[in-house]
Coordinates of C-alpha atoms (C1' of nucleotides) in Angstrom, one line a residue:
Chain A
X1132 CA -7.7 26.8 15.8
X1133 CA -9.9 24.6 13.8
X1134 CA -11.2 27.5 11.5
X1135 CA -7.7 28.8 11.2
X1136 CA -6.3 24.7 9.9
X1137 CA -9.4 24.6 7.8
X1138 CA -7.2 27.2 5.6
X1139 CA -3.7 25.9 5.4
X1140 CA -3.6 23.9 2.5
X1141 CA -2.7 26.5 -0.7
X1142 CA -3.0 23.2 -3.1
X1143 CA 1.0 24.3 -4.2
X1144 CA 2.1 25.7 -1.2
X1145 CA 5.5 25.2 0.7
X1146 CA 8.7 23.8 -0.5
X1147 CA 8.2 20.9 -2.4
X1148 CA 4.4 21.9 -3.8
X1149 CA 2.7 18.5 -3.0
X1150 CA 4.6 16.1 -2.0
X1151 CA 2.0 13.8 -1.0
X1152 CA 0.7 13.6 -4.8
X1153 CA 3.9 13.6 -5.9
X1154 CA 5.2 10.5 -3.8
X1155 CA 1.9 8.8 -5.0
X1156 CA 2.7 9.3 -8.5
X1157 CA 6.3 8.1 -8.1
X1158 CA 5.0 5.1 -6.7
X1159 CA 2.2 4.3 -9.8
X1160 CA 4.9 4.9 -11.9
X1161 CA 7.8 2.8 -10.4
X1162 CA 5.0 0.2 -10.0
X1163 CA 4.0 0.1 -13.7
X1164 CA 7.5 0.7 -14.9
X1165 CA 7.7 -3.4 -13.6
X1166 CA 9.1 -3.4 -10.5
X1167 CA 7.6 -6.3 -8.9
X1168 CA 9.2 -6.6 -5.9
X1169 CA 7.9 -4.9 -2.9
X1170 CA 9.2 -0.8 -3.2
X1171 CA 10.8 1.0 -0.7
X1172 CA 9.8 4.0 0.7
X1173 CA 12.9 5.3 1.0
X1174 CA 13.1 4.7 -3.2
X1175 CA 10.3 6.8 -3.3
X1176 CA 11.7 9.6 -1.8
X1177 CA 15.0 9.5 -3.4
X1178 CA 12.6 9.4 -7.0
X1179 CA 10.5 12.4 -5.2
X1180 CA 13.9 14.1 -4.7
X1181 CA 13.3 14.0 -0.8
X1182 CA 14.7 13.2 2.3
X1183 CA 14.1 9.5 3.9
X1184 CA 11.3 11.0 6.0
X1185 CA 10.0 13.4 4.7
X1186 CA 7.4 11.2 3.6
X1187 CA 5.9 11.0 6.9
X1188 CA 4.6 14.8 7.1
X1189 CA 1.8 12.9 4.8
X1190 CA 1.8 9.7 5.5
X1191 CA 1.3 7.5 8.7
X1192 CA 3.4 4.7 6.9
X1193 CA 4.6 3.2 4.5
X1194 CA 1.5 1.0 4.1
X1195 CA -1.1 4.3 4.3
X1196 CA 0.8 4.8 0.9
X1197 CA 0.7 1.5 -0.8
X1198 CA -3.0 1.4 0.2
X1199 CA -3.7 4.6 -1.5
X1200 CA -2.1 3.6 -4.3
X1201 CA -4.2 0.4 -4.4
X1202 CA -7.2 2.3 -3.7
X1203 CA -6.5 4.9 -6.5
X1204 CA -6.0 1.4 -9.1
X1205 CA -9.6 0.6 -7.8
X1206 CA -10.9 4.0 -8.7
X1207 CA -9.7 3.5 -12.2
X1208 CA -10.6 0.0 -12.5
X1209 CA -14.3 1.4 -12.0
X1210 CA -13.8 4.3 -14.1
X1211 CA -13.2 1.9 -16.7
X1212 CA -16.3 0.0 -16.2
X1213 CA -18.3 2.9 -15.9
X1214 CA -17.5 3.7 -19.3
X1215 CA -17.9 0.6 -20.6
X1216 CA -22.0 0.9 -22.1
X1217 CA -23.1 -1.3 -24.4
X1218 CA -26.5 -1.9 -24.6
X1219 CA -27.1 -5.4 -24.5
X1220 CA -26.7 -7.2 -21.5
X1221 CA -24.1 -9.8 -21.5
X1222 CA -22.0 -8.2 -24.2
X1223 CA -22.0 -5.3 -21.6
X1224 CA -20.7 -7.9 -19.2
X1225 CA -18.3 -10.0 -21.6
X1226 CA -16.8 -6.4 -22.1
X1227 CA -16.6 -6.0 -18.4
X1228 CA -14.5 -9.1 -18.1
X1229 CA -12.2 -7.7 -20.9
X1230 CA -12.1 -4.3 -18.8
X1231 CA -11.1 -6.0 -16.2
X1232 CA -8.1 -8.5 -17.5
X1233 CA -7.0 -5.1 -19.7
X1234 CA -6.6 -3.5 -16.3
X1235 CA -4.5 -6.2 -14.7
X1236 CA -2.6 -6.9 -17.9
X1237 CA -1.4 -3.3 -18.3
X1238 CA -0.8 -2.9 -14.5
X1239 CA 0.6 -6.1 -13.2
X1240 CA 2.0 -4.4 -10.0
X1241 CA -0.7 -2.1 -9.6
X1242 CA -3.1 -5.0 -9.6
X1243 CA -0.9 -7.1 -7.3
X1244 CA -0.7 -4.1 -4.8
X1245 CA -4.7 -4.1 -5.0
X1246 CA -5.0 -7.4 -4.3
X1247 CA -2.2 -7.2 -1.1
X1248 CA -0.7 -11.1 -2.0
X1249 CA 2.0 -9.3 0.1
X1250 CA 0.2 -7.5 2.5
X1251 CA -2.6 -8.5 4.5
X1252 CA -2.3 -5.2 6.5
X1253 CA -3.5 -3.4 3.4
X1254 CA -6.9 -4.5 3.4
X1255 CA -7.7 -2.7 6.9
X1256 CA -7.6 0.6 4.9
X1257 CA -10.9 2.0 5.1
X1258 CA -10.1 4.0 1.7
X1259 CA -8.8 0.5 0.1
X1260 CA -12.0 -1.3 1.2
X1261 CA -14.6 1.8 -0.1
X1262 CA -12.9 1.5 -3.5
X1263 CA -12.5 -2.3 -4.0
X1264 CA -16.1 -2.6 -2.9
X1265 CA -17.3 -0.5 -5.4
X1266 CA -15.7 -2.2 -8.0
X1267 CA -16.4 -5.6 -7.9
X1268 CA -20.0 -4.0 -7.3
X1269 CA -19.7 -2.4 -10.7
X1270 CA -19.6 -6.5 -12.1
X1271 CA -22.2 -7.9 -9.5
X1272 CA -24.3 -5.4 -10.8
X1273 CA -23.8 -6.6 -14.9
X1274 CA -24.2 -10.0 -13.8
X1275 CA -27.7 -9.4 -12.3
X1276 CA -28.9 -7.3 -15.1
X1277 CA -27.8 -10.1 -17.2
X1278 CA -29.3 -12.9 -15.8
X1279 CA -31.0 -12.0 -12.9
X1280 CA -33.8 -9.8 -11.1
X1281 CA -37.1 -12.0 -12.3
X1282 CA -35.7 -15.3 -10.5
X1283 CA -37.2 -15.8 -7.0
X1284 CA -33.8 -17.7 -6.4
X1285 CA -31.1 -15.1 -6.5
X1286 CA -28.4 -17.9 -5.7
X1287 CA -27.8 -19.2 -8.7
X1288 CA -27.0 -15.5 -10.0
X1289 CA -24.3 -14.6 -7.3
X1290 CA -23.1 -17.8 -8.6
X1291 CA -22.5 -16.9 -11.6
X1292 CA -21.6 -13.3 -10.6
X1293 CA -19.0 -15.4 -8.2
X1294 CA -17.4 -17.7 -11.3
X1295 CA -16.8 -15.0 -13.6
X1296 CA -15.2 -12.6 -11.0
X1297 CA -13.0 -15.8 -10.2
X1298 CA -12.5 -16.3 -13.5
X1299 CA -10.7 -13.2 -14.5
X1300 CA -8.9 -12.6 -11.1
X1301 CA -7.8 -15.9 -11.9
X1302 CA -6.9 -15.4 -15.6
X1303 CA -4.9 -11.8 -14.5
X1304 CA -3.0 -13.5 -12.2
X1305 CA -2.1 -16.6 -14.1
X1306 CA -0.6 -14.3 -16.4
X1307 CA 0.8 -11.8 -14.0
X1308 CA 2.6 -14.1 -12.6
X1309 CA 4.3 -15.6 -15.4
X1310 CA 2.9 -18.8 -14.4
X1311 CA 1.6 -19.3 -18.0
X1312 CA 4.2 -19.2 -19.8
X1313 CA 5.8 -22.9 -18.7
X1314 CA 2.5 -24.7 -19.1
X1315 CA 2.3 -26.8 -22.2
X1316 CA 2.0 -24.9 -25.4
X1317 CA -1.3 -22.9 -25.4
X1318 CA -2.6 -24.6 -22.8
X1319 CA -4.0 -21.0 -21.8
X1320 CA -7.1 -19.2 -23.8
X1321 CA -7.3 -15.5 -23.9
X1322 CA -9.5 -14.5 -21.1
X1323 CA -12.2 -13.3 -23.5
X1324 CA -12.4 -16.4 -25.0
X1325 CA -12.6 -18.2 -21.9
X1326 CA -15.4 -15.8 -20.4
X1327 CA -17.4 -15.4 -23.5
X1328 CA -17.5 -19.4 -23.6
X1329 CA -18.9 -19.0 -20.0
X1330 CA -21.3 -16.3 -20.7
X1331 CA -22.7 -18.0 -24.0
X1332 CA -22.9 -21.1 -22.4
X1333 CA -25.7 -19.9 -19.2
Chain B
X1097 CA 36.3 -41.2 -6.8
X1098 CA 33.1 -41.1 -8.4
X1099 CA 32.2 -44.7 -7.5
X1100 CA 33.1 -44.1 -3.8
X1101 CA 31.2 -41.2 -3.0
X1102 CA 28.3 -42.6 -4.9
X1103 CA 27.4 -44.7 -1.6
X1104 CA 28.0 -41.8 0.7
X1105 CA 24.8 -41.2 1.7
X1106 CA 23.8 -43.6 4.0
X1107 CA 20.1 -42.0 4.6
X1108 CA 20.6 -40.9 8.1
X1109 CA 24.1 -40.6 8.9
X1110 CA 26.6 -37.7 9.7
X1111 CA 25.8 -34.9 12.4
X1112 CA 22.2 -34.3 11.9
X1113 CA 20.6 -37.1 10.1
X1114 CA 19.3 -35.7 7.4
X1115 CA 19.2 -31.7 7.3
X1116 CA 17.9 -31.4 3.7
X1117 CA 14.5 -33.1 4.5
X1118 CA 14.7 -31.3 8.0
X1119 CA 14.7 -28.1 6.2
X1120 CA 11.8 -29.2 3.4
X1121 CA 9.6 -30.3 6.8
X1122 CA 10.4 -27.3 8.7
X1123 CA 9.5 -24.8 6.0
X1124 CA 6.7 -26.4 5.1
X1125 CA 5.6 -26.7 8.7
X1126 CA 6.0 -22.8 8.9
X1127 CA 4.1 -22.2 6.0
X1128 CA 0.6 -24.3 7.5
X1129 CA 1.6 -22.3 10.2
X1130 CA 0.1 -19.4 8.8
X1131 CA 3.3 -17.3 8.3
X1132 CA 1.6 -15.3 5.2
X1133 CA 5.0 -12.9 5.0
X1134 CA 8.5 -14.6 3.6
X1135 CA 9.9 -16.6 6.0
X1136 CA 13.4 -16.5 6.4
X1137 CA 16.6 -19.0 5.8
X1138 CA 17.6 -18.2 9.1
X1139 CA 14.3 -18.8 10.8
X1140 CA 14.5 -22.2 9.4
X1141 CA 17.6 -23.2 10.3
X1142 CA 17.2 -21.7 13.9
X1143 CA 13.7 -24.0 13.7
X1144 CA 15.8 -27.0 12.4
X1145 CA 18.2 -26.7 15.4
X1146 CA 21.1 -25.6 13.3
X1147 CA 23.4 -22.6 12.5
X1148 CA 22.4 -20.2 10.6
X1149 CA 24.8 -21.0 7.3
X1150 CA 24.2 -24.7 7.7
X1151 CA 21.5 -25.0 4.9
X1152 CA 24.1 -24.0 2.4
X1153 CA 25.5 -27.4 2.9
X1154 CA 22.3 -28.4 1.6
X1155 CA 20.5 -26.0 -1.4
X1156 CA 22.6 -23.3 -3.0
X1157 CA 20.3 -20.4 -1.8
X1158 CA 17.1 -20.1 -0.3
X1159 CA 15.2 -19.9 -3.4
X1160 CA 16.2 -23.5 -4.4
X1161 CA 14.7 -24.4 -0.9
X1162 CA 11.7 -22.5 -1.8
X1163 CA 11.1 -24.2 -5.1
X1164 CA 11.4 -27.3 -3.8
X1165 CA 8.7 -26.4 -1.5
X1166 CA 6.6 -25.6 -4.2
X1167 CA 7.5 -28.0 -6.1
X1168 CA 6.1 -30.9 -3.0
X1169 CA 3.2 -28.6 -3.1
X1170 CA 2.4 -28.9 -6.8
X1171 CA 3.0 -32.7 -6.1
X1172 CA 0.4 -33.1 -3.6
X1173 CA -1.7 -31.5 -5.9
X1174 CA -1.5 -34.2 -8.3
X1175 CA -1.8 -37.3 -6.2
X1176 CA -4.8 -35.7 -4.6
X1177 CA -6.1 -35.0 -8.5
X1178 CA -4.9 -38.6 -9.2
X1179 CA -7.4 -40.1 -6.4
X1180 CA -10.0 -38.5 -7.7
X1181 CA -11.5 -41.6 -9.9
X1182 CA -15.5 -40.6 -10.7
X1183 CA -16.3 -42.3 -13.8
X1184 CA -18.1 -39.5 -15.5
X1185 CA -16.2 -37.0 -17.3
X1186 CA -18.2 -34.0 -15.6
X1187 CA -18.5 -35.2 -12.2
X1188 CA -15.2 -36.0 -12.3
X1189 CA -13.8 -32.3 -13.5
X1190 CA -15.8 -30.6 -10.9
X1191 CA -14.6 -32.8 -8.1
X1192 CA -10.8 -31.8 -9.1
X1193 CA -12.1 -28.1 -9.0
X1194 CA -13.0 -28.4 -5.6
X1195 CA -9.6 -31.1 -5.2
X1196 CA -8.4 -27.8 -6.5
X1197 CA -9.9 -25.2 -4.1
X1198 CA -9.4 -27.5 -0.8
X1199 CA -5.8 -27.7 -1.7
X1200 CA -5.6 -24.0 -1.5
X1201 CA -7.3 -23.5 1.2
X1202 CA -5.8 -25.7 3.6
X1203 CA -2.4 -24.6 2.3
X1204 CA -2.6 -20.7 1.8
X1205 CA 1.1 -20.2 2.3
X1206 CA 2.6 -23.1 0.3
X1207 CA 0.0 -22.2 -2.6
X1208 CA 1.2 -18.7 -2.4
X1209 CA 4.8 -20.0 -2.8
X1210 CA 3.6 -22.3 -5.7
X1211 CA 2.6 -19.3 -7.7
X1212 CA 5.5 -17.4 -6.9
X1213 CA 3.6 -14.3 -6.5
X1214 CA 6.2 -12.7 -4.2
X1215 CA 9.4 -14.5 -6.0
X1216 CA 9.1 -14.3 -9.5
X1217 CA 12.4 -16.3 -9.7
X1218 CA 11.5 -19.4 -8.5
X1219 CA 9.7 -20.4 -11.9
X1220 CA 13.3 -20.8 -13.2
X1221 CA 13.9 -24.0 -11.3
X1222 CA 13.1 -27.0 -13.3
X1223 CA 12.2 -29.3 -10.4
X1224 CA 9.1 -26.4 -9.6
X1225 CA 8.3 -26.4 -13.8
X1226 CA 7.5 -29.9 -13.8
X1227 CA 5.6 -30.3 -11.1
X1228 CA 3.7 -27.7 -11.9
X1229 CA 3.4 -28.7 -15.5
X1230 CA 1.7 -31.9 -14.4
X1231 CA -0.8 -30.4 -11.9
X1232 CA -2.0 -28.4 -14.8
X1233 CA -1.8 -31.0 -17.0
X1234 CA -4.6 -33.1 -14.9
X1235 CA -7.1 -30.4 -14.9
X1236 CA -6.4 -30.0 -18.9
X1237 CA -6.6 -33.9 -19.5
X1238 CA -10.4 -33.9 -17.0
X1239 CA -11.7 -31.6 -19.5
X1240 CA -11.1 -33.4 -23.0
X1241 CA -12.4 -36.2 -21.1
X1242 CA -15.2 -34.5 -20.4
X1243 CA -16.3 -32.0 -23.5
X1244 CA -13.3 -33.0 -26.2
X1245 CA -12.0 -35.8 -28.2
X1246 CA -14.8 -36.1 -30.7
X1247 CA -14.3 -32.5 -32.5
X1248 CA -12.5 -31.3 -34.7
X1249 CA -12.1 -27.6 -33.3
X1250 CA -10.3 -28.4 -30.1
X1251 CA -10.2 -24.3 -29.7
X1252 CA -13.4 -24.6 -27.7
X1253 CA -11.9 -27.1 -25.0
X1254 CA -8.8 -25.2 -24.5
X1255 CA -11.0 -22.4 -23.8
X1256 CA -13.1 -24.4 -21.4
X1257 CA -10.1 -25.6 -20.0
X1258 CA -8.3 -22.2 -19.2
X1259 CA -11.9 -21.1 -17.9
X1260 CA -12.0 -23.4 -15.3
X1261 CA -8.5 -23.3 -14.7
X1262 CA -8.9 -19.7 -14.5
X1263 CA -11.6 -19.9 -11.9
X1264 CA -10.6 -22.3 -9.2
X1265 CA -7.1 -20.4 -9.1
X1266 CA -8.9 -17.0 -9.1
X1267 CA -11.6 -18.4 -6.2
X1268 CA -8.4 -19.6 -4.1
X1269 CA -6.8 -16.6 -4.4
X1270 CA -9.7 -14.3 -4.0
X1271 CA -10.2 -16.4 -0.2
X1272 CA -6.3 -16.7 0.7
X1273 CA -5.9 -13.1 -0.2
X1274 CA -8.8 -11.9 2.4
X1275 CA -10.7 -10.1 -0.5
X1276 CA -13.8 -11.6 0.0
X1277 CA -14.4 -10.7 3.8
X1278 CA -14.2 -6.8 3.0
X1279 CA -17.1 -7.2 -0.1
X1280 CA -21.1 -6.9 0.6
X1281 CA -22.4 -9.8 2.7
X1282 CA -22.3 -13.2 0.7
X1283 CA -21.0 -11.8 -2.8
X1284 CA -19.1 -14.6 -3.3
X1285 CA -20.2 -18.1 -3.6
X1286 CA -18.6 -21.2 -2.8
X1287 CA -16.2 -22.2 -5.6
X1288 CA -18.0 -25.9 -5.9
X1289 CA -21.2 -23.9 -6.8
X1290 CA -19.4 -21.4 -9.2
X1291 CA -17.5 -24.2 -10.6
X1292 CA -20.5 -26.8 -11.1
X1293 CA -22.1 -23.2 -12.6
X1294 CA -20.1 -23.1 -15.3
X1295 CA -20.0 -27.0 -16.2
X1296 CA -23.4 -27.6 -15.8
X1297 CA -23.9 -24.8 -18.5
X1298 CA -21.0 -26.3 -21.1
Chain C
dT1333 C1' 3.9 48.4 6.5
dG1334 C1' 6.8 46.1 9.9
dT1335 C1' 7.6 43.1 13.4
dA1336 C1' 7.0 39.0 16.4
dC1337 C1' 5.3 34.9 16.4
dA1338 C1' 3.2 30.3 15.1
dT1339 C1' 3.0 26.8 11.9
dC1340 C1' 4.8 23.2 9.5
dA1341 C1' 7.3 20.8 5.6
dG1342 C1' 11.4 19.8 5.1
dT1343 C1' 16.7 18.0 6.6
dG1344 C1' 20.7 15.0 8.4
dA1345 C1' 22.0 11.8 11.3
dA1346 C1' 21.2 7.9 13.7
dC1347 C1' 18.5 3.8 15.7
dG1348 C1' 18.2 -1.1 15.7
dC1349 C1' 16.9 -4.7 12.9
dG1350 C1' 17.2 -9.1 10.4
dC1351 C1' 18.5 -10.5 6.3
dG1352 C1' 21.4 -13.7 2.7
dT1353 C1' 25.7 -15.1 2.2
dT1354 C1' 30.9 -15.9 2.8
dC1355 C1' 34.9 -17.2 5.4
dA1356 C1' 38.1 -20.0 7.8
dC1357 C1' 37.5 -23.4 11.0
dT1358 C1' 36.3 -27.9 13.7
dG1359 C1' 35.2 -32.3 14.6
dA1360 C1' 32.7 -36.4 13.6
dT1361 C1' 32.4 -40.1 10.2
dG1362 C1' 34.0 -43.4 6.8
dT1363 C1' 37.9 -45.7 4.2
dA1364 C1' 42.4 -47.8 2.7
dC1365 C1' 46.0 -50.4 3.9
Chain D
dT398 C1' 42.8 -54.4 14.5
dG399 C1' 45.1 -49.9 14.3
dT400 C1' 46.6 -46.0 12.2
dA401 C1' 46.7 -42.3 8.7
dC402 C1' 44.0 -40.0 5.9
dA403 C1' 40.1 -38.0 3.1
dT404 C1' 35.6 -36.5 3.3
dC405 C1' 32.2 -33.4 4.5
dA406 C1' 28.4 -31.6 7.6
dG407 C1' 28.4 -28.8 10.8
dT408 C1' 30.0 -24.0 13.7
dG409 C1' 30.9 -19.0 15.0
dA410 C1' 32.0 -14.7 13.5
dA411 C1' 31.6 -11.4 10.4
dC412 C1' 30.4 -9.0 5.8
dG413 C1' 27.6 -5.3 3.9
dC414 C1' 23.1 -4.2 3.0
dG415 C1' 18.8 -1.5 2.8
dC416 C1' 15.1 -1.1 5.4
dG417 C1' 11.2 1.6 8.3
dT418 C1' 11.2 4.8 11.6
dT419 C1' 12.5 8.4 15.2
dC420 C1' 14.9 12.4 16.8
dA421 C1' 16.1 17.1 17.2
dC422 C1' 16.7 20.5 14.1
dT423 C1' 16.2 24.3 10.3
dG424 C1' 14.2 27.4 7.6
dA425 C1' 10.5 28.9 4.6
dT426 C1' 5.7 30.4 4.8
dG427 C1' 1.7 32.5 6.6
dT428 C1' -0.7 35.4 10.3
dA429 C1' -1.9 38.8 14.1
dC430 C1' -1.6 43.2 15.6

DNA sequence: TGTACATCAGTGAACGCGCGTTCACTGATGTAC
DNA sequence: TGTACATCAGTGAACGCGCGTTCACTGATGTAC
């Protein structure tokens, strides 16, 4: 029975093709087309051309989705850094930090739906946590090859690992949110500017 | 007409007492009480004893109550920031980072609300602009105090500024959101530290 | 090659839900004379 | 002081809504013999 399963999946089989890419693609693009408020799944299978449930042939819920979705940001977030290789240390990691507020700028929703302001239940995804892990490992990593490994006292390089991470989760959602834009005029730096300052300064 | 309903409100008169403030105390109540997902107009006028249309008597829709909300919240903020009375410049800008932090942490919810991650309409009410204005406005003030003034290139401080601005938002979020419990043991480091970090460096 | 069968990705209708808001109203409170 | 009236903060019922999810089903696809 197993060995027979094992087979089933064509890659474009059945009626739709592949419905479960297909609603996950639906949902990346009505997130970045800027719909901020929380999509339904039934919008996703009306965009998918679907019935209301046919959705769940592939997904447990409508939260499996949205986590895969997150977890797919995550993955590109990393790509991203991956192919960010500058030589020298910290302009490798001020570049990180642009990488990174880049990301968010360009996928506000996306980035929101990673970070589950909405949903707690997100994070208990297994797939969500694997790929979030692995990026903010990607900038723990640049910070220590940056400032630390000789130091018997690692502390004060998780530290600093800690503030810059802050700093540009904090910049990306300051500006996300559209809470920037009723301060005092320019009472906001660009994030590069405010992270180089930080990175110059240690 | 206008002169006699000028005295009409006679602070605690009529069927309730005083519903609007009811409502404020209620919601807010909610909100410590760790309800991370919208609460509803309903649920607070069930909570505050009344019918379920009764708040309209009160707020034109249940985003005015929310702004108010956050608008008490950015508030609190301030006079917290406003107690805050070190006499040097840097001491005093990283104890209003960690004013900053503790605020958030103690009130998840209400910050949430005060950022207006879920409602992107609530930065239209004036009453929540202000407030929020001046909360910023403190942390912006603490850092000419302690790095600007005496040069001509103010760039610099407004980058310092939005660092550190950037930072303690990011940290609270990073902790209300649950992000940090799913990341490799101790990866994050208390936002004092990161904070003192970064100003110990400028 | 043809037939019987198993699999499984879809459909259509319905579920129960709580929501924000509106309506016409009631009844307590305050005020003028 | 008593009465007639205006004000206004509440009520109860209902509105229409879209939601996530479940149910029994259909019909296309793949498989064994």
């Amino acid at each position: 029975m197993t060995s027979r399963t094992a087979l089933k999946k064509p890659k474009d089989a059945y009626h739709h093709g592949d419905l479960r890419n297909a609603l996950l693609t639906v949902a990346r693009r009505e997130l970045d087309a800027g719909s901020y408020e929380q999509l339904s799944l039934r919008e996703l299978a009306r965009l998918a051309g679907v019935s209301a449930n046919a959705p769940y042939r592939h997904f447990a819920s409508k939260d499996e989705i949205l986590a895969e979705v997150a977890a797919q940001g995550f993955r590109e977030l990393s790509a991203r850094m991956d192919a960010e290789r500058h030589p020298e240390p910290k302009e490798r990691l001020a570049r990180l930090c642009d990488v990174y507020t880049t990301f968010a700028s360009e996928h506000p929703a996306v980035y929101r739906t990673m970070f589950g302001a909405e949903k707690q239940a997100l994070m208990d995804f297994p797939v969500l946590q694997e790929a979030a892990s692995t990026s903010f490992g990607r900038l723990v990593a640049a910070t220590i090859a940056a400032y630390g490994s000789g130091r018997p006292d690692e502390r004060e390089t998780l530290a600093r690992a800690s503030a810059l991470w802050s700093l540009v989760h904090g910049w990306s959602r300051l500006v996300i949110d559209g809470v920037t834009c009723f301060l005092p005029e320019g009472s906001i730096a660009p994030a590069s500017v405010s992270a180089r300052a930080v990175i110059a300064a240690w």
